[in-house]
Short mmCIF file of C-alpha atoms in Angstrom, two decimals:
data_model
loop_
_atom_site.label_atom_id
_atom_site.label_comp_id
_atom_site.label_asym_id
_atom_site.label_seq_id
_atom_site.Cartn_x
_atom_site.Cartn_y
_atom_site.Cartn_z
CA MET Q 1 76.85 41.16 85.69
CA ARG Q 2 78.86 40.24 88.77
CA SER Q 3 81.57 42.36 90.35
CA LEU Q 4 84.67 41.76 92.42
CA ALA Q 5 86.86 44.20 94.34
CA VAL Q 6 90.53 43.61 93.48
CA SER Q 7 93.30 45.92 94.74
CA GLY Q 8 91.51 49.22 94.21
CA ALA Q 9 89.61 48.01 91.16
CA THR Q 10 86.03 46.89 90.69
CA VAL Q 11 86.06 44.13 88.11
CA SER Q 12 82.71 43.42 86.47
CA TYR Q 13 82.16 40.18 84.60
CA ARG Q 14 79.53 37.93 83.10
CA ALA Q 15 79.27 34.28 84.12
CA SER Q 16 77.07 31.73 82.42
CA GLY Q 17 76.70 28.05 81.68
CA ALA Q 18 78.27 25.04 83.30
CA SER Q 19 81.13 22.83 82.19
CA ALA Q 20 80.32 19.21 81.44
CA ASP Q 21 82.66 16.25 81.93
CA GLY Q 22 85.40 18.39 83.45
CA ALA Q 23 85.78 20.66 80.42
CA PRO Q 24 87.76 23.78 81.31
CA ALA Q 25 85.84 27.02 81.48
CA LEU Q 26 86.22 29.62 78.73
CA VAL Q 27 87.56 32.93 79.97
CA LEU Q 28 86.89 35.68 77.43
CA ILE Q 29 89.13 38.76 77.57
CA HIS Q 30 88.26 41.69 75.29
CA GLY Q 31 90.67 43.99 73.50
CA TRP Q 32 91.74 47.59 74.04
CA GLY Q 33 88.82 49.99 74.28
CA CYS Q 34 86.27 47.18 74.08
CA SER Q 35 84.19 45.33 76.68
CA ALA Q 36 82.80 41.95 77.69
CA ALA Q 37 79.59 42.76 75.79
CA ASP Q 38 81.47 42.34 72.50
CA TRP Q 39 81.54 38.58 73.11
CA ASP Q 40 77.74 38.28 73.35
CA GLY Q 41 77.19 37.38 69.70
CA LEU Q 42 79.91 34.74 69.75
CA THR Q 43 78.81 33.04 72.98
CA GLY Q 44 75.37 32.49 71.53
CA HIS Q 45 76.94 30.24 68.87
CA LEU Q 46 79.20 28.20 71.13
CA PRO Q 47 78.30 24.56 71.75
CA PRO Q 48 76.91 23.86 75.25
CA GLY Q 49 78.87 22.26 78.03
CA ARG Q 50 81.25 25.08 78.98
CA ARG Q 51 81.29 27.54 81.83
CA VAL Q 52 81.87 30.97 80.25
CA ILE Q 53 83.35 33.98 82.05
CA ALA Q 54 83.60 37.29 80.14
CA VAL Q 55 85.50 40.01 81.97
CA ASP Q 56 85.42 43.80 81.67
CA LEU Q 57 89.05 44.81 82.21
CA PRO Q 58 89.35 47.73 84.64
CA GLY Q 59 88.92 51.02 82.81
CA HIS Q 60 86.66 49.33 80.25
CA GLY Q 61 82.94 48.60 80.24
CA ALA Q 62 81.54 48.54 83.77
CA SER Q 63 84.92 47.95 85.48
CA THR Q 64 86.78 50.81 87.15
CA THR Q 65 89.99 51.34 89.07
CA THR Q 66 91.59 54.01 91.21
CA ALA Q 67 95.05 53.17 89.87
CA PRO Q 68 96.68 55.94 87.79
CA ALA Q 69 98.14 53.39 85.38
CA VAL Q 70 97.60 49.76 84.43
CA SER Q 71 99.81 47.07 82.89
CA ILE Q 72 99.24 43.78 81.11
CA GLY Q 73 100.43 42.08 84.30
CA ASP Q 74 97.88 44.04 86.35
CA TYR Q 75 95.11 42.89 84.06
CA ALA Q 76 96.28 39.27 84.23
CA GLY Q 77 96.21 39.42 88.03
CA GLN Q 78 92.71 40.89 88.05
CA VAL Q 79 91.38 38.21 85.68
CA ALA Q 80 93.04 35.55 87.85
CA ALA Q 81 91.26 36.96 90.89
CA VAL Q 82 87.92 36.59 89.11
CA LEU Q 83 88.67 32.98 88.20
CA ASP Q 84 89.66 32.21 91.77
CA ALA Q 85 86.49 33.87 93.08
CA GLU Q 86 84.47 31.66 90.74
CA GLY Q 87 86.29 28.58 92.03
CA LEU Q 88 87.60 27.51 88.62
CA ALA Q 89 90.14 24.70 88.56
CA ALA Q 90 90.87 24.83 84.82
CA ALA Q 91 90.34 27.41 82.11
CA VAL Q 92 91.02 28.20 78.48
CA ALA Q 93 92.02 31.86 78.19
CA VAL Q 94 90.62 33.45 75.04
CA GLY Q 95 91.77 36.99 74.31
CA HIS Q 96 90.97 39.42 71.51
CA SER Q 97 93.70 41.85 70.43
CA LEU Q 98 95.26 43.31 73.60
CA GLY Q 99 93.24 40.71 75.50
CA GLY Q 100 95.45 38.11 73.84
CA ALA Q 101 98.42 39.58 75.67
CA VAL Q 102 96.49 39.38 78.94
CA ALA Q 103 95.49 35.77 78.21
CA LEU Q 104 99.08 34.70 77.52
CA GLU Q 105 100.40 36.60 80.54
CA LEU Q 106 97.78 34.85 82.66
CA ALA Q 107 98.91 31.47 81.33
CA GLY Q 108 102.50 32.19 82.26
CA ARG Q 109 101.58 33.30 85.77
CA ARG Q 110 99.01 30.58 86.49
CA PRO Q 111 100.07 27.42 84.61
CA GLU Q 112 98.08 25.24 86.99
CA LEU Q 113 94.91 27.07 85.98
CA VAL Q 114 95.23 27.89 82.27
CA SER Q 115 95.37 24.79 80.09
CA ARG Q 116 95.25 26.57 76.74
CA VAL Q 117 95.45 30.04 75.20
CA VAL Q 118 93.49 31.14 72.14
CA GLY Q 119 94.12 34.58 70.69
CA MET Q 120 91.61 36.38 68.50
CA ASP Q 121 93.39 38.38 65.78
CA THR Q 122 96.43 38.95 67.94
CA TYR Q 123 100.15 38.05 68.12
CA HIS Q 124 100.74 38.56 64.37
CA TYR Q 125 101.12 42.36 64.32
CA LEU Q 126 104.86 43.02 64.50
CA GLN Q 127 104.25 46.76 64.94
CA VAL Q 128 102.71 45.85 68.32
CA TYR Q 129 104.34 42.53 69.28
CA PRO Q 130 106.96 41.90 70.56
CA ALA Q 131 107.98 44.85 72.77
CA GLN Q 132 108.47 47.98 70.67
CA ALA Q 133 111.42 50.36 70.73
CA GLU Q 134 111.03 53.24 73.16
CA ALA Q 135 111.18 55.88 70.42
CA ALA Q 136 108.37 54.18 68.48
CA ILE Q 137 106.24 53.92 71.63
CA GLU Q 138 106.69 57.59 72.45
CA GLU Q 139 105.86 58.65 68.89
CA LEU Q 140 102.65 56.63 68.80
CA MET Q 141 101.54 57.54 72.31
CA GLY Q 142 102.27 61.20 71.67
CA GLY Q 143 99.76 61.15 68.85
CA PHE Q 144 97.10 59.49 71.00
CA ARG Q 145 97.68 61.93 73.85
CA ALA Q 146 97.44 64.91 71.53
CA ASP Q 147 94.24 63.78 69.78
CA LEU Q 148 92.63 60.60 71.04
CA ASP Q 149 89.73 60.90 68.60
CA ALA Q 150 92.03 61.02 65.58
CA GLY Q 151 94.24 58.27 66.99
CA VAL Q 152 91.30 55.94 67.43
CA ASP Q 153 90.09 56.70 63.89
CA ALA Q 154 93.52 55.85 62.48
CA LEU Q 155 93.75 52.63 64.47
CA ILE Q 156 90.30 51.50 63.34
CA ALA Q 157 91.20 52.22 59.71
CA LEU Q 158 94.37 50.11 59.99
CA SER Q 159 92.40 47.30 61.61
CA SER Q 160 89.66 47.19 58.98
CA ILE Q 161 89.24 45.73 55.51
CA PRO Q 162 86.95 47.13 52.76
CA SER Q 163 84.03 44.98 53.90
CA THR Q 164 84.19 46.02 57.56
CA PRO Q 165 80.71 47.44 58.33
CA PRO Q 166 80.72 51.14 59.26
CA ALA Q 167 78.42 50.27 62.17
CA VAL Q 168 81.14 48.02 63.61
CA GLN Q 169 83.74 50.76 63.22
CA GLU Q 170 81.45 53.28 64.90
CA HIS Q 171 80.74 50.88 67.76
CA VAL Q 172 84.43 50.33 68.38
CA LYS Q 173 85.10 54.06 68.33
CA ARG Q 174 82.28 54.84 70.79
CA SER Q 175 83.41 52.05 73.09
CA THR Q 176 87.04 53.19 73.07
CA LEU Q 177 86.23 56.84 73.67
CA SER Q 178 83.97 55.88 76.59
CA ALA Q 179 86.74 53.94 78.36
CA GLN Q 180 88.23 55.37 81.56
CA TYR Q 181 90.55 58.20 80.53
CA PRO Q 182 93.54 58.58 80.77
CA LEU Q 183 93.88 55.05 82.17
CA VAL Q 184 93.03 53.55 78.78
CA LEU Q 185 96.14 55.20 77.33
CA THR Q 186 98.36 53.54 79.92
CA ALA Q 187 96.86 50.18 78.93
CA LEU Q 188 97.79 50.79 75.29
CA GLU Q 189 101.27 51.88 76.27
CA SER Q 190 101.72 48.79 78.44
CA GLY Q 191 100.69 46.61 75.51
CA LEU Q 192 103.40 48.16 73.34
CA ARG Q 193 105.98 47.40 76.05
CA TRP Q 194 104.74 43.86 76.66
CA ASP Q 195 107.07 41.22 75.19
CA LEU Q 196 105.35 38.43 73.27
CA ASP Q 197 108.59 36.47 72.95
CA ALA Q 198 109.17 36.44 76.70
CA ALA Q 199 105.54 35.55 77.40
CA LEU Q 200 105.66 32.63 74.96
CA ALA Q 201 108.81 31.36 76.65
CA ALA Q 202 107.13 31.55 80.07
CA ALA Q 203 103.85 29.87 79.14
CA ARG Q 204 103.61 26.09 79.10
CA ALA Q 205 100.09 25.97 77.67
CA PRO Q 206 99.59 25.46 73.92
CA VAL Q 207 98.84 28.71 72.08
CA SER Q 208 96.59 29.20 69.05
CA ALA Q 209 95.40 32.32 67.26
CA ILE Q 210 92.31 32.78 65.10
CA ILE Q 211 93.20 35.65 62.78
CA ALA Q 212 91.77 37.75 59.98
CA ALA Q 213 93.20 36.22 56.81
CA GLU Q 214 93.35 39.53 54.94
CA LEU Q 215 95.38 41.16 57.72
CA ALA Q 216 97.81 38.28 58.28
CA ASP Q 217 101.50 39.20 58.12
CA PRO Q 218 103.50 36.35 56.51
CA VAL Q 219 106.66 37.49 58.29
CA ALA Q 220 104.97 37.25 61.69
CA LEU Q 221 103.37 33.91 60.86
CA GLU Q 222 106.76 32.49 59.92
CA ARG Q 223 108.45 33.97 62.99
CA TYR Q 224 105.99 32.35 65.40
CA ARG Q 225 104.94 29.24 63.50
CA ASP Q 226 106.77 26.90 65.89
CA ARG Q 227 105.05 28.35 68.96
CA ILE Q 228 101.63 29.57 67.80
CA ALA Q 229 99.11 27.63 65.70
CA PHE Q 230 97.53 30.25 63.43
CA HIS Q 231 94.04 29.73 62.00
CA PRO Q 232 93.12 32.33 59.33
CA VAL Q 233 89.46 33.23 58.82
CA PRO Q 234 88.57 34.90 55.48
CA GLY Q 235 86.24 37.85 55.01
CA VAL Q 236 86.67 39.46 58.43
CA SER Q 237 88.83 42.20 59.90
CA HIS Q 238 90.39 42.71 63.31
CA TYR Q 239 86.85 43.02 64.68
CA LEU Q 240 85.87 39.48 63.71
CA LEU Q 241 83.88 38.99 66.94
CA LEU Q 242 81.47 41.70 65.85
CA GLU Q 243 81.50 41.16 62.09
CA ASP Q 244 80.88 37.42 61.97
CA PRO Q 245 80.38 35.98 65.46
CA GLU Q 246 79.02 32.70 64.08
CA ALA Q 247 82.09 31.99 61.94
CA THR Q 248 84.39 33.11 64.74
CA ALA Q 249 82.60 30.83 67.22
CA ALA Q 250 82.91 27.93 64.76
CA ALA Q 251 86.64 28.59 64.42
CA LEU Q 252 87.01 28.67 68.20
CA ALA Q 253 85.07 25.44 68.60
CA ALA Q 254 87.30 23.78 66.00
CA VAL Q 255 90.46 24.92 67.80
CA LEU Q 256 89.15 23.65 71.13
CA ALA Q 257 88.23 20.31 69.59
CA GLY Q 258 91.65 19.91 67.93
#
């Protein structure tokens, strides 16, 4: 792991491989309550020839911050600082869940750096994207503030399918409950206020999303079909990185080759 001090935060990240023939690096951004380690299974199945950077967002994994709150924009700036420190000239931003919001925000802010955005089971949940009504945000966040344990359980249940392994669910719960509290709640709240429509309008890079087929919302897919290329993967849930990293890596490789 490497680390970088960025505006009161210590951002830890993993860097491996080298890009061949000018291929842009892959920047892997985990979801809410998760960490860079969740990409380990997937990266082992990626074809060679890419520099890979996997970041622990502050408040998650080994990254910390002294800030009392954090936003999607804050996260995008911190990831950008890592990419600049690594001297990257071009990158594909790959984000799982809330990390997809960070990836797209990064693309809008740094168009000269991010050539493509790939979301992992993100953008197609209309109860999260686009920005939610204030009353809905307060109702949801009130539940999480009152009982984080129960809130995480409910979120994992909504994000799973019958075949989701209990070990994966337990891993996600442990990871989320070990995140920096209460900062992790401000990250969730910021995600609910983040506006997918505005971010899509600001980003010039092409956007794709590899999604769990059983969780796909036809209304969302129709709403964003002209701006996001959706690629459904059967037999996995929201936690596709952990459930079937090989199939998820193959889907990512196919998107990058397209």
